Coordinates of C-alpha atoms in Angstrom, one line a residue:
X1 CA -105.8 109.9 -100.8
X2 CA -104.7 110.4 -103.9
X3 CA -100.8 109.2 -105.1
X4 CA -98.5 112.8 -104.6
X5 CA -95.2 112.8 -106.2
X6 CA -92.0 113.1 -103.7
X7 CA -89.7 113.9 -106.2
X8 CA -89.0 117.1 -107.6
X9 CA -90.3 116.5 -111.8
X10 CA -91.9 118.4 -115.1
X11 CA -95.5 117.2 -114.1
X12 CA -94.7 118.6 -110.0
X13 CA -93.2 121.8 -111.4
X14 CA -96.2 121.9 -113.7
X15 CA -99.1 120.9 -110.4
X16 CA -97.6 123.5 -108.1
X17 CA -97.3 126.9 -111.4
X18 CA -101.5 125.3 -112.1
X19 CA -101.8 125.4 -108.3
X20 CA -99.4 128.2 -106.8
X21 CA -101.8 130.1 -109.8
X22 CA -105.0 129.9 -107.4
X23 CA -103.1 131.0 -104.3
X24 CA -102.7 134.0 -105.6
X25 CA -106.3 134.7 -106.9
X26 CA -107.4 133.9 -104.3
X27 CA -104.7 136.0 -102.2
X28 CA -104.7 138.4 -104.4
X29 CA -107.5 141.0 -103.6
X30 CA -105.7 141.2 -99.3
X31 CA -102.3 141.3 -101.0
X32 CA -102.9 144.1 -102.9
X33 CA -105.1 145.4 -99.5
X34 CA -102.2 145.5 -97.4
X35 CA -99.6 146.8 -100.4
X36 CA -97.4 149.4 -98.7
X37 CA -94.2 149.3 -99.3
X38 CA -92.7 150.5 -101.4
X39 CA -95.2 152.0 -102.6
X40 CA -99.2 152.0 -101.6
X41 CA -99.8 151.3 -105.1
X42 CA -102.2 148.9 -103.8
X43 CA -101.2 146.2 -106.7
X44 CA -99.3 144.0 -105.3
X45 CA -100.9 140.6 -105.7
X46 CA -102.2 141.1 -109.0
X47 CA -98.8 141.8 -109.5
X48 CA -98.3 138.1 -108.7
X49 CA -100.7 136.6 -109.9
X50 CA -99.5 137.7 -113.5
X51 CA -96.0 136.9 -113.3
X52 CA -97.6 133.3 -112.4
X53 CA -99.9 133.5 -114.6
X54 CA -97.3 134.0 -117.1
X55 CA -95.5 131.0 -115.7
X56 CA -97.6 128.9 -115.6
X57 CA -98.4 129.0 -119.5
X58 CA -95.4 128.5 -120.7
X59 CA -95.3 125.4 -118.8
X60 CA -98.7 124.2 -120.0
X61 CA -97.4 125.0 -123.8
X62 CA -94.7 123.5 -123.1
X63 CA -96.3 120.3 -122.4
X64 CA -98.7 121.2 -125.4
X65 CA -95.5 121.3 -127.2
X66 CA -94.6 117.9 -126.8
X67 CA -98.2 116.3 -126.1
X68 CA -98.0 117.5 -130.2
X69 CA -95.3 116.4 -131.4
X70 CA -96.9 112.7 -129.8
X71 CA -99.8 112.3 -132.1
X72 CA -99.5 109.9 -134.8
X73 CA -98.8 112.2 -138.1
X74 CA -101.4 111.1 -141.2
X75 CA -100.9 108.1 -143.0
X76 CA -99.5 106.4 -139.7
X77 CA -100.6 103.5 -137.2
X78 CA -102.8 105.0 -133.9
X79 CA -100.1 105.9 -130.8
X80 CA -97.3 105.7 -131.8
X81 CA -96.7 109.2 -130.0
X82 CA -98.3 107.5 -126.6
X83 CA -96.4 108.7 -123.7
X84 CA -94.4 111.6 -125.2
X85 CA -96.2 113.7 -122.5
X86 CA -94.5 112.1 -119.9
X87 CA -90.7 112.9 -121.9
X88 CA -91.1 116.7 -120.9
X89 CA -87.9 117.1 -118.1
X90 CA -87.5 118.8 -115.3
X91 CA -84.9 120.8 -116.7
X92 CA -87.6 121.5 -119.8
X93 CA -90.7 122.9 -116.9
X94 CA -88.5 125.1 -115.1
X95 CA -86.2 126.7 -118.1
X96 CA -90.1 127.5 -119.0
X97 CA -91.9 128.5 -115.2
X98 CA -88.8 130.4 -115.4
X99 CA -88.8 132.0 -118.9
X100 CA -92.1 132.8 -118.5
X101 CA -92.3 133.7 -115.4
X102 CA -89.6 137.1 -116.5
X103 CA -91.2 137.8 -119.5
X104 CA -94.6 138.3 -117.6
X105 CA -93.0 139.8 -114.4
X106 CA -95.3 142.9 -113.3
X107 CA -94.4 145.2 -110.7
X108 CA -91.2 145.4 -107.8
X109 CA -92.7 141.4 -105.9
X110 CA -93.1 140.6 -109.5
X111 CA -89.6 140.9 -110.8
X112 CA -88.5 139.6 -108.1
X113 CA -90.9 136.5 -107.9
X114 CA -89.0 135.7 -111.1
X115 CA -85.7 135.9 -110.1
X116 CA -86.6 133.6 -107.3
X117 CA -87.8 131.4 -109.3
X118 CA -85.4 132.0 -112.2
X119 CA -82.8 131.0 -109.6
X120 CA -84.5 128.1 -108.6
X121 CA -83.8 126.7 -112.9
X122 CA -80.4 127.4 -112.3
X123 CA -79.7 124.2 -109.8
X124 CA -83.1 122.3 -111.2
X125 CA -81.9 122.9 -114.3
X126 CA -78.3 122.4 -114.0
X127 CA -77.7 118.0 -115.8
X128 CA -80.5 118.8 -118.1
X129 CA -80.4 114.7 -118.5
X130 CA -82.3 114.1 -115.0
X131 CA -85.8 113.3 -114.7
X132 CA -86.4 114.1 -111.5
X133 CA -84.8 116.2 -108.2
X134 CA -85.0 114.8 -104.7
X135 CA -85.6 116.9 -100.9
X136 CA -81.3 118.0 -101.2
X137 CA -82.4 118.9 -105.3
X138 CA -84.6 121.4 -103.3
X139 CA -82.5 122.8 -100.4
X140 CA -80.4 123.8 -102.9
X141 CA -82.5 125.7 -105.0
X142 CA -83.8 127.3 -102.9
X143 CA -81.4 128.7 -101.6
X144 CA -80.0 129.6 -104.3
X145 CA -83.6 131.1 -105.3
X146 CA -83.2 133.3 -102.5
X147 CA -79.7 134.6 -103.3
X148 CA -79.8 135.2 -107.1
X149 CA -83.0 137.6 -105.7
X150 CA -81.3 139.4 -102.6
X151 CA -78.1 139.6 -105.7
X152 CA -80.7 141.4 -108.7
X153 CA -81.2 144.4 -105.9
X154 CA -79.5 147.2 -105.5
X155 CA -80.5 147.5 -102.2
X156 CA -81.6 145.0 -100.1
X157 CA -83.7 146.0 -97.6
X158 CA -85.2 143.8 -94.7
X159 CA -88.7 142.8 -93.6
X160 CA -90.4 142.5 -97.7
X161 CA -90.5 139.4 -99.6
X162 CA -86.6 139.3 -99.6
X163 CA -86.3 138.3 -95.6
X164 CA -88.7 136.0 -96.4
X165 CA -87.3 134.4 -99.2
X166 CA -84.3 134.0 -97.5
X167 CA -85.7 133.1 -94.5
X168 CA -87.8 130.0 -97.0
X169 CA -84.3 128.2 -97.5
X170 CA -82.6 129.2 -94.3
X171 CA -85.3 126.9 -93.2
X172 CA -85.5 124.4 -96.3
X173 CA -81.3 123.4 -95.4
X174 CA -81.7 122.0 -91.9
X175 CA -84.3 119.3 -93.4
X176 CA -83.0 116.0 -94.0
X177 CA -86.0 114.5 -95.9
X178 CA -88.1 114.5 -99.0
X179 CA -89.5 117.5 -101.1
X180 CA -92.0 117.0 -98.9
X181 CA -90.6 117.2 -95.1
X182 CA -88.4 121.0 -97.8
X183 CA -91.6 122.0 -97.9
X184 CA -93.7 122.0 -95.2
X185 CA -90.0 123.6 -93.3
X186 CA -89.9 126.4 -95.8
X187 CA -93.7 127.0 -96.3
X188 CA -93.1 127.3 -93.0
X189 CA -90.0 129.3 -92.6
X190 CA -91.0 132.2 -94.3
X191 CA -93.9 131.8 -92.5
X192 CA -92.4 132.7 -89.0
X193 CA -90.0 135.9 -91.5
X194 CA -93.0 136.8 -92.6
X195 CA -94.9 137.8 -89.7
X196 CA -91.5 139.4 -88.8
X197 CA -92.0 141.9 -91.6
X198 CA -94.4 144.0 -89.6
X199 CA -91.6 145.1 -87.3
X200 CA -89.0 145.6 -89.0
X201 CA -90.1 148.1 -91.1
X202 CA -91.5 151.2 -89.4
X203 CA -94.3 151.7 -93.2
X204 CA -95.0 148.3 -92.5
X205 CA -95.7 148.7 -88.7
X206 CA -97.4 152.2 -89.0
X207 CA -100.3 150.7 -90.9
X208 CA -100.6 147.0 -89.3
X209 CA -99.8 144.8 -92.1
X210 CA -96.8 142.3 -92.8
X211 CA -94.9 142.6 -96.2
X212 CA -97.4 142.1 -99.0
X213 CA -94.7 140.7 -101.3
X214 CA -94.2 138.4 -98.9
X215 CA -97.6 137.2 -98.2
X216 CA -97.2 136.7 -101.5
X217 CA -94.0 134.4 -101.3
X218 CA -95.9 131.8 -97.8
X219 CA -98.8 131.4 -100.7
X220 CA -96.6 130.5 -103.2
X221 CA -94.5 127.7 -101.3
X222 CA -98.4 127.2 -99.6
X223 CA -98.6 126.0 -103.2
X224 CA -95.2 123.3 -103.3
X225 CA -96.4 122.1 -100.3
X226 CA -99.9 120.9 -101.7
X227 CA -98.0 120.0 -104.8
X228 CA -95.4 117.1 -102.4
X229 CA -98.1 116.7 -99.6
X230 CA -101.5 117.0 -101.4
X231 CA -102.9 118.1 -98.5
X232 CA -102.6 122.7 -98.5
X233 CA -101.3 124.3 -94.7
X234 CA -102.9 125.4 -92.4
X235 CA -102.4 129.3 -92.3
X236 CA -99.5 130.5 -89.3
X237 CA -100.9 131.3 -86.0
X238 CA -100.0 134.9 -86.5
X239 CA -101.2 138.4 -86.3
X240 CA -100.4 142.0 -84.7
X241 CA -102.4 141.0 -81.6
X242 CA -103.2 138.5 -80.3
X243 CA -106.9 137.2 -79.5
X244 CA -107.6 134.0 -77.2
X245 CA -108.9 131.4 -79.6
X246 CA -111.8 129.3 -78.5
X247 CA -111.7 125.5 -77.5
X248 CA -109.5 124.2 -80.9
X249 CA -110.1 126.1 -83.2
X250 CA -106.8 127.1 -85.1
X251 CA -103.3 126.0 -84.4
X252 CA -101.8 124.6 -81.2
X253 CA -99.1 126.3 -79.2
X254 CA -95.8 126.0 -80.2
X255 CA -97.3 124.9 -84.2
X256 CA -96.1 126.1 -87.5
X257 CA -99.4 125.5 -88.7
X258 CA -98.9 123.1 -90.5
X259 CA -99.9 119.6 -90.4
X260 CA -97.7 117.4 -88.4
X261 CA -94.8 120.1 -88.4
X262 CA -94.9 121.4 -84.6
X263 CA -91.0 123.2 -84.7
X264 CA -88.9 124.0 -87.8
X265 CA -85.5 123.4 -87.0
X266 CA -83.0 126.5 -86.3
X267 CA -85.7 128.4 -85.5
X268 CA -89.5 129.7 -83.1
X269 CA -92.0 130.1 -82.0
X270 CA -94.1 132.4 -84.5
X271 CA -94.7 135.5 -82.6
X272 CA -97.2 136.2 -80.8
X273 CA -98.7 132.0 -82.1
X274 CA -99.8 132.0 -78.0
X275 CA -103.6 132.1 -78.8
X276 CA -102.9 133.9 -81.7
X277 CA -106.4 134.2 -84.1
X278 CA -105.9 132.3 -87.7
X279 CA -104.9 135.0 -90.0
X280 CA -101.9 137.0 -90.7
X281 CA -100.7 140.3 -89.5
X282 CA -102.9 143.4 -91.3
X283 CA -104.7 140.4 -92.6
X284 CA -108.8 139.7 -91.7
X285 CA -110.6 136.6 -91.6
X286 CA -107.8 134.3 -93.4
X287 CA -109.4 131.0 -94.4
X288 CA -107.9 127.7 -94.9
X289 CA -106.0 126.1 -97.1
X290 CA -102.7 128.0 -98.8
X291 CA -103.2 129.9 -96.4
X292 CA -104.2 133.6 -98.7
X293 CA -107.5 133.5 -96.5
X294 CA -111.0 134.9 -97.9
X295 CA -110.6 138.2 -100.2
X296 CA -110.2 141.5 -98.4
X297 CA -109.9 145.2 -98.1
X298 CA -107.8 147.4 -97.0
X299 CA -109.3 148.2 -93.1
X300 CA -110.7 151.9 -92.9
X301 CA -108.1 154.3 -92.1
X302 CA -105.0 152.4 -93.6
X303 CA -104.5 153.8 -96.8
X304 CA -105.1 157.3 -95.1
X305 CA -102.2 155.8 -93.3
X306 CA -99.9 154.6 -95.6
X307 CA -99.8 158.0 -97.4
X308 CA -99.3 159.6 -94.8
X309 CA -95.6 157.9 -94.7
X310 CA -94.7 156.9 -98.0
X311 CA -96.1 160.3 -99.5
X312 CA -99.0 159.6 -103.1
X313 CA -95.8 158.6 -104.4
X314 CA -95.2 161.8 -106.7
X315 CA -91.8 164.1 -107.2
X316 CA -92.7 166.3 -103.7
X317 CA -93.6 163.3 -101.8
X318 CA -90.2 162.2 -102.0
X319 CA -90.7 159.3 -103.4
X320 CA -90.0 158.6 -107.4
X321 CA -93.1 159.0 -109.6
X322 CA -92.9 156.9 -112.0
X323 CA -93.1 153.1 -112.1
X324 CA -90.8 152.2 -115.2
X325 CA -90.2 148.3 -116.0
X326 CA -89.6 147.0 -120.1
X327 CA -87.5 143.7 -121.3
X328 CA -83.8 144.6 -122.6
X329 CA -82.5 141.9 -125.2
X330 CA -78.5 142.8 -124.1
X331 CA -75.6 141.5 -122.9
X332 CA -73.8 140.6 -119.3
X333 CA -71.5 143.7 -119.4
X334 CA -74.2 146.4 -120.8
X335 CA -76.4 145.4 -118.0
X336 CA -74.1 145.9 -115.7
X337 CA -73.8 149.5 -116.9
X338 CA -77.5 149.4 -116.9
X339 CA -77.3 149.1 -112.8
X340 CA -74.8 151.4 -112.7
X341 CA -77.2 154.5 -114.1
X342 CA -81.0 153.6 -113.2
X343 CA -78.9 153.9 -109.9
X344 CA -78.3 157.3 -109.6
X345 CA -81.7 158.4 -111.6
X346 CA -83.8 156.0 -109.4
X347 CA -84.4 154.0 -106.3
X348 CA -86.3 150.2 -106.2
X349 CA -83.8 148.9 -109.1
X350 CA -84.8 145.1 -110.0
X351 CA -82.7 144.4 -112.6
X352 CA -83.0 140.4 -113.1
X353 CA -82.5 137.3 -116.0
X354 CA -79.8 136.7 -118.3
X355 CA -79.2 135.1 -120.8
X356 CA -78.9 138.1 -123.4
X357 CA -82.6 139.1 -121.7
X358 CA -83.5 141.0 -118.9
X359 CA -86.6 142.4 -117.0
X360 CA -86.1 146.0 -115.1
X361 CA -87.5 147.3 -112.8
X362 CA -87.0 151.3 -111.2
X363 CA -88.8 154.0 -109.4
X364 CA -87.6 157.3 -110.8
X365 CA -89.0 160.7 -111.5
X366 CA -87.5 160.9 -115.1
X367 CA -89.9 157.9 -116.6
X368 CA -87.8 158.5 -120.4
X369 CA -84.6 159.1 -118.8
X370 CA -84.5 155.5 -117.8
X371 CA -85.7 154.1 -121.1
X372 CA -82.7 156.1 -123.0
X373 CA -80.9 153.8 -120.9
X374 CA -82.5 150.8 -121.7
X375 CA -82.0 152.3 -125.2
X376 CA -78.1 152.4 -124.9
X377 CA -78.0 149.1 -123.0
X378 CA -79.5 147.0 -126.0
X379 CA -83.3 146.5 -127.2
X380 CA -85.9 147.6 -125.1
X381 CA -89.4 146.9 -125.0
X382 CA -92.5 146.0 -123.6
X383 CA -92.2 149.2 -122.1
X384 CA -94.8 149.9 -119.1
X385 CA -94.2 153.2 -116.9
X386 CA -96.7 153.8 -114.5
X387 CA -97.4 156.9 -112.7
X388 CA -97.4 156.8 -109.1
X389 CA -99.4 159.9 -108.4
X390 CA -102.7 158.4 -110.8
X391 CA -102.6 156.0 -109.5
X392 CA -102.6 152.8 -111.8
X393 CA -104.9 150.9 -114.1
X394 CA -107.0 149.1 -110.7
X395 CA -106.8 151.5 -108.2
X396 CA -108.2 154.8 -110.4
X397 CA -107.7 157.7 -108.8
X398 CA -104.8 159.1 -107.2
X399 CA -104.4 160.2 -103.4
X400 CA -106.9 163.7 -103.9
X401 CA -108.3 163.5 -106.7
X402 CA -111.9 162.8 -108.0
X403 CA -111.8 160.2 -110.1
X404 CA -112.8 160.8 -113.5
X405 CA -115.8 159.7 -114.8
X406 CA -116.4 156.6 -117.1
X407 CA -117.0 156.6 -121.5
X408 CA -119.9 154.8 -122.0
X409 CA -118.4 152.7 -124.9
X410 CA -114.7 151.4 -125.7
X411 CA -113.3 148.4 -127.7
X412 CA -109.7 146.6 -126.3
X413 CA -107.8 144.8 -129.6
X414 CA -105.0 142.6 -128.9
X415 CA -102.9 142.9 -131.5
X416 CA -98.9 141.8 -132.9
X417 CA -97.1 144.5 -133.3
X418 CA -96.3 147.9 -132.2
X419 CA -97.6 148.9 -136.2
X420 CA -100.7 147.9 -134.9
X421 CA -100.9 149.3 -132.4
X422 CA -99.9 152.9 -132.8
X423 CA -103.8 152.4 -136.3
X424 CA -106.1 150.5 -133.7
X425 CA -105.1 153.4 -131.1
X426 CA -105.6 156.0 -134.0
X427 CA -109.2 154.5 -134.3
X428 CA -109.9 155.1 -130.2
X429 CA -109.3 151.5 -129.3
X430 CA -107.2 150.2 -126.4
X431 CA -104.8 148.0 -126.6
X432 CA -102.6 145.2 -125.2
X433 CA -99.5 144.6 -127.3
X434 CA -98.4 140.7 -128.1
X435 CA -95.7 139.6 -128.8
X436 CA -94.0 136.8 -130.7
X437 CA -93.7 134.2 -127.9
X438 CA -95.5 136.2 -125.7
X439 CA -99.2 135.9 -125.4
X440 CA -100.9 138.1 -122.7
X441 CA -101.9 136.8 -119.9
X442 CA -105.9 137.0 -119.0
X443 CA -105.0 139.8 -116.6
X444 CA -103.2 141.4 -118.7
X445 CA -106.7 141.6 -120.7
X446 CA -108.7 142.9 -117.1
X447 CA -105.5 145.2 -116.7
X448 CA -106.5 147.0 -120.4
X449 CA -110.3 147.3 -119.4
X450 CA -109.9 149.1 -117.0
X451 CA -108.1 151.1 -118.6
X452 CA -110.5 151.9 -121.1
X453 CA -112.2 152.5 -118.0
X454 CA -115.9 152.3 -119.4
X455 CA -119.2 151.0 -118.8
X456 CA -118.4 149.0 -121.6
X457 CA -115.8 147.1 -123.7
X458 CA -116.1 145.1 -126.9
X459 CA -112.5 142.6 -126.3
X460 CA -111.4 141.8 -129.5
X461 CA -108.7 139.0 -129.1
X462 CA -107.0 138.5 -132.7
X463 CA -106.3 135.2 -131.9
X464 CA -107.9 131.7 -131.9
X465 CA -105.1 130.6 -129.1
X466 CA -106.9 133.9 -126.5
X467 CA -110.6 133.0 -126.8
X468 CA -110.2 131.2 -123.6
X469 CA -107.6 133.8 -121.8
X470 CA -109.8 136.4 -123.5
X471 CA -112.9 134.6 -121.5
X472 CA -111.5 134.6 -118.2
X473 CA -110.6 138.3 -118.7
X474 CA -114.1 138.8 -119.8
X475 CA -115.9 137.3 -116.8
X476 CA -113.7 138.9 -114.1
X477 CA -114.5 142.5 -115.9
X478 CA -118.3 141.4 -115.8
X479 CA -117.3 140.4 -112.9
X480 CA -116.4 144.4 -111.4
X481 CA -119.0 146.1 -113.4
X482 CA -118.3 146.1 -116.9
X483 CA -121.1 145.1 -119.9
X484 CA -118.0 143.6 -121.9
X485 CA -119.1 141.7 -125.9
X486 CA -117.0 139.3 -126.5
X487 CA -115.9 139.5 -130.5
X488 CA -114.6 135.7 -131.5
X489 CA -111.8 137.4 -134.5
X490 CA -109.3 135.0 -135.1
X491 CA -106.8 137.8 -137.1
X492 CA -106.0 142.0 -136.3
X493 CA -106.9 141.9 -139.7
X494 CA -110.9 140.7 -138.6
X495 CA -110.4 143.3 -136.3
X496 CA -110.0 146.5 -138.4
X497 CA -112.7 145.3 -139.7
X498 CA -115.1 145.5 -137.1
X499 CA -113.6 148.5 -135.9
X500 CA -113.6 149.7 -139.1
X501 CA -117.7 149.4 -138.4
X502 CA -117.4 150.4 -134.4
X503 CA -120.1 153.5 -133.7
X504 CA -119.8 154.3 -130.3
X505 CA -123.6 156.3 -130.5
X506 CA -125.2 153.3 -131.7
X507 CA -127.1 150.9 -129.1
X508 CA -123.7 148.4 -127.6
X509 CA -126.0 145.4 -129.3
X510 CA -126.1 146.9 -132.7
X511 CA -122.8 147.8 -132.1
X512 CA -121.5 144.5 -131.5
X513 CA -123.8 142.9 -134.0
X514 CA -122.2 145.4 -136.8
X515 CA -118.5 144.7 -135.9
X516 CA -119.0 140.8 -135.6
X517 CA -121.0 140.6 -139.4
X518 CA -118.0 143.1 -140.1
X519 CA -115.1 140.4 -139.0
X520 CA -117.3 137.3 -139.9
X521 CA -117.2 138.5 -143.3
X522 CA -113.6 138.8 -143.8
X523 CA -111.2 135.9 -144.7
X524 CA -107.8 135.8 -143.2
X525 CA -104.4 134.2 -143.3
X526 CA -100.7 135.1 -143.4
X527 CA -97.6 134.4 -144.5
X528 CA -94.8 133.3 -142.0
X529 CA -91.6 130.7 -142.0
X530 CA -91.6 127.9 -140.2
X531 CA -89.4 126.8 -137.6
X532 CA -88.9 122.7 -137.7
X533 CA -90.0 120.2 -140.1
X534 CA -93.5 119.0 -139.3
X535 CA -96.7 118.1 -140.8
X536 CA -99.4 120.1 -142.6
X537 CA -102.4 119.9 -144.0
X538 CA -100.3 120.3 -147.1
X539 CA -98.0 118.6 -146.6
X540 CA -94.5 117.7 -144.9
X541 CA -92.1 121.3 -144.6
X542 CA -89.3 121.9 -143.5
X543 CA -87.6 124.2 -141.8
X544 CA -86.6 127.4 -143.6
X545 CA -89.9 126.7 -145.5
X546 CA -92.2 129.3 -146.3
X547 CA -95.6 128.7 -145.5
X548 CA -98.9 130.6 -146.5
X549 CA -101.6 130.1 -144.4
X550 CA -105.6 130.2 -145.0
X551 CA -107.7 130.8 -142.2
X552 CA -104.9 129.5 -140.0
X553 CA -104.2 125.9 -141.3
X554 CA -101.5 125.6 -144.4
X555 CA -102.7 125.8 -147.6
X556 CA -99.6 126.5 -149.5
X557 CA -95.5 125.8 -148.6
X558 CA -93.0 127.0 -150.6
X559 CA -89.9 129.1 -151.5
X560 CA -90.1 132.4 -152.3
X561 CA -92.4 134.7 -149.4
X562 CA -93.7 137.4 -152.9
X563 CA -94.4 134.1 -154.7
X564 CA -96.6 132.5 -151.6
X565 CA -98.5 135.7 -150.6
X566 CA -99.3 135.2 -153.9
X567 CA -100.2 131.5 -154.4
X568 CA -102.1 132.5 -151.2
X569 CA -103.9 135.6 -151.8
X570 CA -105.4 134.8 -155.7
X571 CA -107.3 131.5 -153.2
X572 CA -108.4 133.9 -151.1
X573 CA -110.2 136.4 -154.1
X574 CA -110.7 133.1 -156.7
X575 CA -113.9 133.2 -153.8
X576 CA -114.4 136.6 -154.1
X577 CA -113.8 140.6 -151.8
X578 CA -113.8 144.0 -152.9
X579 CA -111.0 145.0 -150.4
X580 CA -107.6 143.7 -149.8
X581 CA -105.5 144.2 -146.3
X582 CA -102.0 143.3 -146.8
X583 CA -100.5 144.0 -143.2
X584 CA -96.1 143.7 -143.7
X585 CA -94.2 142.5 -140.5
X586 CA -90.4 143.9 -140.6
X587 CA -89.0 141.1 -141.8
X588 CA -90.9 141.6 -145.3
X589 CA -89.6 141.5 -148.7
X590 CA -89.7 145.7 -149.1
X591 CA -91.4 144.6 -153.0
X592 CA -94.4 142.7 -151.4
X593 CA -96.2 145.3 -151.2
X594 CA -95.4 146.8 -154.5
X595 CA -95.6 143.2 -156.2
X596 CA -99.5 142.4 -154.2
X597 CA -101.2 145.8 -155.4
X598 CA -100.2 145.2 -158.7
X599 CA -101.1 142.0 -158.9
X600 CA -104.7 141.9 -157.0
X601 CA -105.0 146.0 -160.0
X602 CA -104.3 143.8 -163.2
X603 CA -105.9 140.5 -162.5
X604 CA -108.9 141.3 -160.2
X605 CA -111.4 144.2 -161.1
X606 CA -113.1 146.4 -158.2
X607 CA -110.5 145.7 -155.2
X608 CA -109.6 148.0 -153.8
X609 CA -106.3 147.3 -152.3
X610 CA -104.9 148.4 -148.7
X611 CA -101.4 148.4 -146.5
X612 CA -99.8 148.4 -142.8
X613 CA -97.3 148.2 -141.6
X614 CA -97.9 145.5 -138.7
X615 CA -94.4 146.0 -136.9
X616 CA -92.2 142.8 -135.0
X617 CA -95.7 140.6 -135.5
X618 CA -93.6 138.2 -135.4
X619 CA -95.4 136.9 -138.7
X620 CA -94.2 138.3 -142.4
X621 CA -97.6 139.3 -143.8
X622 CA -100.9 139.2 -142.9
X623 CA -103.5 139.0 -145.2
X624 CA -106.9 140.2 -145.0
X625 CA -110.5 139.4 -147.8
X626 CA -113.5 141.0 -147.5

């Protein structure tokens, strides 16, 4: 049996995030299918998956950064950085996990999960010098997680993920042992609470299901058990209607479904556990492993029952019509006022985060007022508004409405700033906004493909670092019946060139070839400011130096933005070109566009220049030459 950690360190955080993502990936459709509260919009599993995907990506980025630092610098002896990847601290890992979940949180349950992870991080990162924590530390982290998540919800409701989180913390608190024993107890306590949610909320009882958010949290805790024990716990023996087991099948009387654990201190047996099948209420055929089981669809009639209880999500049903989510840069005092304001506008209010960055989630009838409240409090960004009655990106039409006809072809593009998003949208593309330090996850790209609602989709990642993410999204979209072509654009200027020759009337293959050729014929560069000292292809740069990157490699190190941009442009045009594209970031000097246009006009005959405003795009300037 492989060795597994019995203390919680950075590597355990990394392992947990990966296993939790796999668990939610397997359970996503099942959880979506039982999502009837607070709105029967069938997206809880997807939202939880996207939230954890963002958390896992953030943790991986921390390890990748340490590994890059560990690599030997040019001219130095091999192996001088050996072992540096093991120096990622527990504090580094859990802070990254919490931040990633915060910026990637989706939906009501995803936002609450982000706060659960943040609550754990507050305890686990309290002592930055600690390399790991023990079972007692994990107990305290689970307790703070449950309490902070409950505090983030304006009006906590029992029978939800909050109840499951509290039960997990309560069960863990009665254990004196290592992290594996604490995790097992927390998982068992969560499963007991999950089985009880059906009787705590009328809408769940009416539909015959457990709470979807709680079901997702149980999968995440199952991954925590696997992290410390090396074995995935068996699913709990709990269902709404018990049925006899065959001899030797399922879980024995009085057990918790976790190997080696027969009772959690301070708890009772699972309701209906005598002879109950190995499945959670409202699910079918739950398999072994993380307790998620095979992906299942909502039972016939469940959607109608849920709609009868919850309505269709519009104002006429008694539930607000819109879900509004955004990240918010704001001070604590302003957020306190925002909570009061939003609480008066709607329900399902959850505000999570801290240290100047918050994630706001609310259901309202006046989406504009919810966003305006955010503007008054600080700077809202990554604003997402969903009209429940119209359905979301992956459910199609709303209740009682015929599904709209698919278009034949669409372009989905990742863009680095609001300005370019507007440009791409005007050209007919469906966009995914990637802010600095916040790359989109594969699930977001899949949702954009769904939102495009086309039979054929051309996907433009516009970033070399997104090639694997885009490939995963393309594969998932193909599995859903969409014909997808991934053009490996490495910059937004290559995407502009591809979009310029896009012709939906052409055969799909011909259109893809033309767009790929246009993108490939466009050389790209960018001008940015160095954040720290680093080795580059052009030498050593210091924090604050201006960097000119051509085709992804640092080619120029300078002190002046305009002069560096001019040098980069001259080097690119030395190889020829007919068109120069300049995309200006918000922080670019006001005179840089005019200066570079003049330089091209005076020094390079028959070369045209076009200028776009990219907004807050990370780089000061993007340059394309074709």
